[in-house]
CSV table of C-alpha atoms in Angstrom, one decimal:
chain,number,residue,atom,x,y,z
A,128,MET,CA,-5.5,25.7,39.8
A,129,THR,CA,-3.2,24.6,37.0
A,130,TYR,CA,-4.1,21.4,35.0
A,131,ARG,CA,-1.3,19.9,33.0
A,132,ILE,CA,-1.8,17.6,29.9
A,133,LEU,CA,1.0,15.7,28.1
A,134,SER,CA,0.0,14.5,24.6
A,135,PHE,CA,1.8,12.0,22.4
A,136,ASP,CA,1.2,11.6,18.7
A,137,GLY,CA,1.0,8.3,16.8
A,138,GLY,CA,3.9,7.2,14.6
A,139,GLY,CA,4.8,3.5,15.0
A,140,ILE,CA,8.4,2.8,15.8
A,141,ARG,CA,9.0,6.6,15.7
A,142,GLY,CA,7.8,6.5,19.3
A,143,VAL,CA,11.5,6.2,20.2
A,144,LEU,CA,11.8,9.9,19.0
A,145,THR,CA,9.1,11.0,21.4
A,146,LEU,CA,10.7,9.0,24.3
A,147,THR,CA,14.1,10.4,23.6
A,148,LEU,CA,12.8,14.0,23.5
A,149,LEU,CA,10.9,13.3,26.8
A,150,GLN,CA,14.0,11.9,28.4
A,151,ARG,CA,16.0,14.9,27.5
A,152,LEU,CA,13.3,17.3,28.7
A,153,THR,CA,13.1,15.5,32.1
A,154,GLN,CA,16.8,15.9,32.6
A,155,ALA,CA,16.2,19.7,32.9
A,156,ALA,CA,12.6,19.4,34.2
A,157,PRO,CA,12.6,16.2,36.4
A,158,LYS,CA,8.9,16.5,37.3
A,159,LEU,CA,7.6,16.8,33.8
A,160,VAL,CA,5.8,13.5,33.7
A,161,GLN,CA,5.2,13.3,37.4
A,162,ASN,CA,3.3,16.7,37.3
A,163,ALA,CA,1.0,15.8,34.4
A,164,ASP,CA,-2.6,15.4,35.4
A,165,LEU,CA,-3.6,13.7,32.1
A,166,LEU,CA,-1.6,11.6,29.6
A,167,ALA,CA,-3.1,11.4,26.1
A,168,GLY,CA,-1.7,9.2,23.4
A,169,THR,CA,-2.6,7.8,20.0
A,170,SER,CA,-1.3,4.5,18.6
A,171,THR,CA,2.4,4.3,19.6
A,172,GLY,CA,1.7,7.4,21.7
A,173,GLY,CA,-1.1,5.5,23.4
A,174,ILE,CA,1.2,2.7,24.4
A,175,ILE,CA,3.6,5.3,25.8
A,176,ALA,CA,0.8,7.1,27.7
A,177,LEU,CA,-0.4,3.8,29.2
A,178,ALA,CA,3.1,2.7,30.1
A,179,LEU,CA,3.9,5.9,31.9
A,180,ALA,CA,0.5,5.9,33.6
A,181,ALA,CA,1.3,2.4,34.8
A,182,GLY,CA,4.5,3.7,36.5
A,183,LYS,CA,7.0,2.5,33.9
A,184,SER,CA,10.1,4.6,33.6
A,185,LEU,CA,11.0,6.4,30.4
A,186,SER,CA,14.2,4.4,30.0
A,187,ASP,CA,12.3,1.1,30.4
A,188,VAL,CA,9.7,2.1,27.7
A,189,LEU,CA,12.4,3.2,25.4
A,190,GLN,CA,14.3,0.0,25.9
A,191,LEU,CA,11.1,-1.9,25.0
A,192,TYR,CA,11.1,-0.2,21.6
A,193,ARG,CA,14.8,-0.6,21.0
A,194,ASP,CA,14.9,-4.3,22.0
A,195,HIS,CA,11.7,-5.5,20.5
A,196,GLY,CA,11.0,-3.4,17.4
A,197,ARG,CA,12.1,-6.2,15.2
A,198,GLU,CA,9.6,-8.6,16.8
A,199,ILE,CA,6.7,-6.2,16.6
A,200,PHE,CA,7.3,-5.6,12.9
A,201,ASP,CA,8.3,-9.2,12.0
A,202,ARG,CA,7.0,-10.2,8.7
A,203,SER,CA,7.5,-14.0,8.3
A,204,TRP,CA,7.7,-15.5,4.8
A,205,LEU,CA,4.7,-17.8,5.7
A,206,ARG,CA,2.5,-14.8,6.3
A,207,ASP,CA,3.8,-13.1,3.2
A,208,VAL,CA,2.8,-16.1,1.1
A,209,ALA,CA,-0.6,-16.5,2.7
A,210,ASP,CA,-1.4,-12.8,2.1
A,211,LEU,CA,0.1,-12.6,-1.4
A,212,GLY,CA,2.5,-9.9,-0.2
A,213,ASP,CA,0.3,-7.2,1.4
A,214,LEU,CA,-2.5,-7.4,-1.1
A,215,LEU,CA,-4.9,-9.6,0.9
A,216,GLY,CA,-3.9,-9.0,4.5
A,217,ALA,CA,-2.1,-6.7,6.9
A,218,GLU,CA,1.7,-6.7,6.8
A,219,TYR,CA,2.3,-7.8,10.4
A,220,ASP,CA,0.8,-10.3,12.8
A,221,PRO,CA,-0.1,-8.5,16.1
A,222,ALA,CA,0.8,-11.6,18.2
A,223,ASN,CA,4.3,-10.4,19.1
A,224,LEU,CA,3.0,-7.0,20.0
A,225,GLN,CA,0.2,-8.5,22.1
A,226,ARG,CA,2.7,-10.8,23.9
A,227,LEU,CA,5.0,-7.8,24.8
A,228,LEU,CA,2.1,-5.7,26.0
A,229,GLN,CA,0.8,-8.6,28.1
A,230,ALA,CA,4.2,-8.8,29.7
A,231,GLU,CA,4.2,-5.1,30.5
A,232,PHE,CA,0.6,-4.6,31.7
A,233,GLY,CA,-0.7,-8.1,32.6
A,234,ASP,CA,-4.4,-7.8,33.6
A,235,LEU,CA,-4.1,-4.1,34.6
A,236,ARG,CA,-7.3,-2.1,34.0
A,237,LEU,CA,-7.5,1.6,33.1
A,238,ASP,CA,-9.0,2.4,36.5
A,239,GLN,CA,-5.9,0.8,38.2
A,240,LEU,CA,-3.5,3.2,36.5
A,241,ASN,CA,-1.7,5.9,38.5
A,242,ARG,CA,-3.1,8.8,36.5
A,243,ARG,CA,-5.7,9.8,34.0
A,244,VAL,CA,-5.4,8.7,30.4
A,245,LEU,CA,-7.2,9.4,27.1
A,246,ILE,CA,-6.5,7.0,24.3
A,247,PRO,CA,-8.2,7.4,20.8
A,248,SER,CA,-9.3,4.5,18.6
A,249,PHE,CA,-11.9,4.0,15.9
A,250,GLU,CA,-14.7,1.5,16.0
A,251,LEU,CA,-15.6,0.0,12.7
A,252,ASP,CA,-19.1,-1.2,13.8
A,253,ASN,CA,-20.9,-0.1,17.0
A,254,GLY,CA,-23.2,-3.1,16.7
A,255,ALA,CA,-26.3,-1.1,17.4
A,256,ALA,CA,-29.5,-3.2,17.2
A,257,ASP,CA,-31.3,-0.3,15.6
A,258,PRO,CA,-30.2,-0.1,11.9
A,259,ALA,CA,-30.7,3.7,12.1
A,260,ARG,CA,-28.0,3.9,14.8
A,261,ARG,CA,-25.5,1.3,13.4
A,262,THR,CA,-22.3,3.0,12.2
A,263,TRP,CA,-18.6,3.4,12.6
A,264,LYS,CA,-17.3,6.1,14.9
A,265,PRO,CA,-14.3,7.4,16.8
A,266,VAL,CA,-13.8,6.1,20.4
A,267,PHE,CA,-11.9,7.8,23.2
A,268,PHE,CA,-11.0,5.4,25.9
A,269,HIS,CA,-10.4,7.1,29.3
A,270,ASN,CA,-10.4,6.4,33.0
A,271,PHE,CA,-12.1,9.5,34.4
A,272,PRO,CA,-14.9,8.5,36.8
A,273,GLY,CA,-18.3,9.1,35.4
A,274,SER,CA,-21.1,7.8,33.3
A,275,ASP,CA,-19.0,7.0,30.2
A,276,SER,CA,-15.8,5.8,31.9
A,277,ASP,CA,-13.8,2.9,30.4
A,278,GLY,CA,-12.1,2.1,33.6
A,279,ALA,CA,-12.9,-1.6,33.4
A,280,GLU,CA,-11.1,-1.9,30.1
A,281,GLN,CA,-7.8,-3.7,30.2
A,282,ALA,CA,-4.7,-1.7,29.3
A,283,VAL,CA,-3.5,-4.4,26.8
A,284,ALA,CA,-6.8,-4.3,24.9
A,285,VAL,CA,-6.8,-0.5,24.7
A,286,ALA,CA,-3.2,-0.5,23.6
A,287,LEU,CA,-4.0,-2.9,20.8
A,288,SER,CA,-7.1,-1.0,19.8
A,289,THR,CA,-5.3,2.3,19.4
A,290,SER,CA,-2.4,0.9,17.5
A,291,ALA,CA,-4.1,-1.4,14.9
A,292,ALA,CA,-2.8,0.7,12.0
A,293,PRO,CA,-4.6,-0.2,8.7
A,294,THR,CA,-2.4,-2.2,6.3
A,295,TYR,CA,0.2,-2.6,9.0
A,296,PHE,CA,-1.9,-4.7,11.5
A,297,PRO,CA,-5.3,-6.3,11.5
A,298,SER,CA,-8.1,-4.7,13.4
A,299,HIS,CA,-8.3,-5.5,17.1
A,300,GLY,CA,-11.8,-6.8,17.1
A,301,VAL,CA,-13.9,-3.9,15.8
A,302,PHE,CA,-11.2,-1.3,16.5
A,303,ILE,CA,-8.5,0.2,14.3
A,304,ASP,CA,-5.7,2.7,14.9
A,305,GLY,CA,-6.7,5.9,16.8
A,306,GLY,CA,-4.8,8.0,14.2
A,307,VAL,CA,-7.9,7.6,12.0
A,308,ALA,CA,-9.7,9.9,14.5
A,309,ALA,CA,-7.0,11.9,16.2
A,310,ASN,CA,-3.4,11.1,15.4
A,311,ASN,CA,-2.6,14.2,17.5
A,312,PRO,CA,-4.8,13.7,20.6
A,313,SER,CA,-4.2,17.1,22.1
A,314,LEU,CA,-7.6,18.6,21.3
A,315,ALA,CA,-9.4,15.4,22.3
A,316,ALA,CA,-7.6,15.6,25.7
A,317,LEU,CA,-8.5,19.2,26.1
A,318,ALA,CA,-12.1,18.5,25.3
A,319,GLN,CA,-12.2,15.6,27.8
A,320,THR,CA,-11.3,18.0,30.7
A,321,GLN,CA,-14.5,20.0,29.8
A,322,ASP,CA,-16.9,17.0,29.4
A,323,PRO,CA,-19.6,17.2,32.1
A,324,ARG,CA,-19.9,13.4,32.1
A,325,ALA,CA,-16.3,13.2,33.5
A,326,GLU,CA,-16.2,13.6,37.3
A,327,LEU,CA,-13.4,16.1,37.6
A,328,GLN,CA,-13.2,18.2,40.7
A,329,PRO,CA,-12.4,20.9,40.5
A,330,ARG,CA,-12.9,21.1,36.7
A,331,PRO,CA,-10.2,23.3,35.1
A,332,ALA,CA,-11.2,26.4,33.0
A,333,LEU,CA,-9.4,26.6,29.7
A,334,ALA,CA,-7.2,29.4,31.2
A,335,ASP,CA,-6.0,26.9,33.8
A,336,VAL,CA,-4.8,24.2,31.3
A,337,ARG,CA,-1.2,23.8,30.2
A,338,LEU,CA,-0.8,21.5,27.3
A,339,LEU,CA,2.5,20.1,26.0
A,340,SER,CA,2.1,18.1,22.7
A,341,LEU,CA,4.9,15.9,21.5
A,342,GLY,CA,5.2,14.6,17.9
A,343,THR,CA,7.1,11.7,16.4
A,344,GLY,CA,8.9,13.7,13.7
A,345,ALA,CA,7.6,15.0,10.4
A,346,ALA,CA,8.9,14.6,6.9
A,347,LEU,CA,8.8,17.4,4.4
A,348,SER,CA,6.1,15.9,2.2
A,349,TYR,CA,4.4,17.4,-0.8
A,350,ILE,CA,2.8,16.5,-4.1
A,351,ALA,CA,4.4,18.5,-6.9
A,352,GLY,CA,2.4,20.0,-9.7
A,353,THR,CA,-0.7,22.2,-9.9
A,354,ALA,CA,-3.4,19.8,-11.4
A,355,HIS,CA,-4.0,16.3,-10.1
A,356,ASP,CA,-6.9,14.6,-12.0
A,357,TRP,CA,-6.3,11.3,-10.2
A,358,GLY,CA,-8.5,8.4,-9.5
A,359,SER,CA,-8.4,5.9,-6.7
A,360,ALA,CA,-5.3,4.0,-8.0
A,361,GLN,CA,-3.2,7.2,-7.9
A,362,TRP,CA,-4.6,8.6,-4.6
A,363,VAL,CA,-4.6,5.4,-2.5
A,364,LYS,CA,-0.9,5.5,-1.6
A,365,PRO,CA,-0.4,9.1,-0.7
A,366,LEU,CA,-3.9,9.6,0.8
A,367,VAL,CA,-3.3,7.8,4.1
A,368,ASN,CA,-0.2,9.9,4.9
A,369,LEU,CA,-1.9,13.1,3.6
A,370,LEU,CA,-4.9,12.6,5.9
A,371,LEU,CA,-2.8,11.7,8.9
A,372,ASP,CA,-0.7,14.8,8.5
A,373,ALA,CA,-3.8,17.0,8.0
A,374,ASN,CA,-5.2,15.5,11.2
A,375,LEU,CA,-2.1,16.5,13.1
A,376,GLY,CA,-2.2,20.1,11.8
A,377,ILE,CA,-5.9,20.6,12.6
A,378,ALA,CA,-5.5,19.6,16.2
A,379,ASP,CA,-2.4,21.8,16.5
A,380,TYR,CA,-4.2,24.8,15.1
A,381,GLN,CA,-7.3,24.4,17.3
A,382,CYS,CA,-5.3,24.0,20.5
A,383,ALA,CA,-3.1,27.0,19.7
A,384,GLN,CA,-6.3,29.1,19.1
A,385,LEU,CA,-8.0,27.9,22.3
A,386,LEU,CA,-5.0,28.0,24.7
A,387,ARG,CA,-2.6,30.5,23.1
A,388,ASP,CA,0.5,30.8,25.2
A,389,HIS,CA,-0.6,27.9,27.4
A,390,TYR,CA,-0.1,25.4,24.6
A,391,TRP,CA,3.3,24.2,23.2
A,392,ARG,CA,3.9,21.8,20.3
A,393,LEU,CA,7.3,20.0,20.0
A,394,ALA,CA,7.2,18.3,16.6
A,395,PRO,CA,10.6,18.4,14.9
A,396,THR,CA,10.8,18.2,11.1
A,397,PHE,CA,13.3,15.8,9.4
A,398,PRO,CA,15.9,17.3,7.0
A,399,PRO,CA,15.0,17.4,3.3
A,400,GLY,CA,15.2,13.9,1.8
A,401,THR,CA,15.0,12.2,5.2
A,402,ASN,CA,12.0,10.2,6.4
A,403,PHE,CA,11.5,7.3,8.8
A,404,LYS,CA,8.6,4.9,8.1
A,405,LEU,CA,6.3,3.7,10.9
A,406,ASP,CA,7.9,0.3,10.7
A,407,ASP,CA,11.5,1.3,10.2
A,408,TRP,CA,12.8,-0.6,13.3
A,409,GLU,CA,16.3,-1.0,11.6
A,410,ARG,CA,16.8,2.8,11.9
A,411,VAL,CA,15.9,3.2,15.5
A,412,ASP,CA,19.4,4.4,16.4
A,413,ASP,CA,19.2,7.0,13.6
A,414,MET,CA,15.9,8.3,15.0
A,415,ILE,CA,17.4,8.6,18.5
A,416,ARG,CA,20.4,10.5,17.1
A,417,PHE,CA,18.1,12.9,15.4
A,418,ALA,CA,16.1,13.4,18.6
A,419,GLU,CA,19.2,14.0,20.5
A,420,GLY,CA,20.1,16.9,18.2
A,421,VAL,CA,16.7,18.7,18.4
A,422,GLU,CA,16.9,22.2,20.0
A,423,LEU,CA,14.9,22.1,23.3
A,424,GLY,CA,15.7,25.6,24.6
A,425,PRO,CA,12.3,27.1,23.6
A,426,THR,CA,10.4,24.2,25.1
A,427,LEU,CA,12.2,24.3,28.4
A,428,THR,CA,11.6,28.1,28.5
A,429,TRP,CA,7.9,27.5,28.0
A,430,LEU,CA,7.8,24.8,30.7
A,431,GLU,CA,9.5,27.3,33.1
A,432,GLN,CA,7.2,30.2,32.2
A,433,THR,CA,4.0,28.2,32.6
A,434,GLY,CA,5.1,26.8,35.9
A,435,TRP,CA,5.0,23.2,34.9
């Protein structure tokens, strides 16, 4: 038995890059999404995974990003004044994103989706009555039947929980962006297939799993020099991006070690001097053009060889 996982990284508006790559891949492999048993996604990747699991087409999801990126990342002057720039509050109000998600998903619950999903988030306070158990922790929303299923959760709430990126958006209740826990959710998805609490019959052995992981593009980032005796003021700006990139690489390494040739990562790197920010909605067309030029031959060969 072959068990197929499609995994989508976080990356804000750069989700258009993932969607463009996926569109191009499905032109040669039309059943790529249809044959996936599990869709995993973090932040923008979580929104993509939920939309595809709800039966939305790739073109419709891509159009959502292209048409409404400006609304999602709309920073009104009133909010700017109230927050003293971005010193006292998040850059963007999530109201527009919530409205768009509500229009897409309505009251749809995870257990009403067409396929299995795994969506990471991070809970700032688990609210435990026992002080010895009260803490923050990663959370992995999923709709596998079993004792820890989140099937009753609404897709809109999960999408907002996984995409509440610190400094960009306020928390969604007690939840913030899943990238804090697993910006590349590939390993989390693989682990979910092995969790005995999830009712999965038959349960795939690792040798049965085929995992395709799609990134949202990576910049050639580095910190020059050999000694950095920095304090919090110097580290605070680069630290978020540093930790997110490290998170991506760790999951990639672990999945490659566990699955070997049954794992493939498509995460193109931007040319030197080029970067796209998570809220760079004005450059959506540039991102799409970049994705349209990415070489897909090796990925298509892997899909054919693994019988996807």
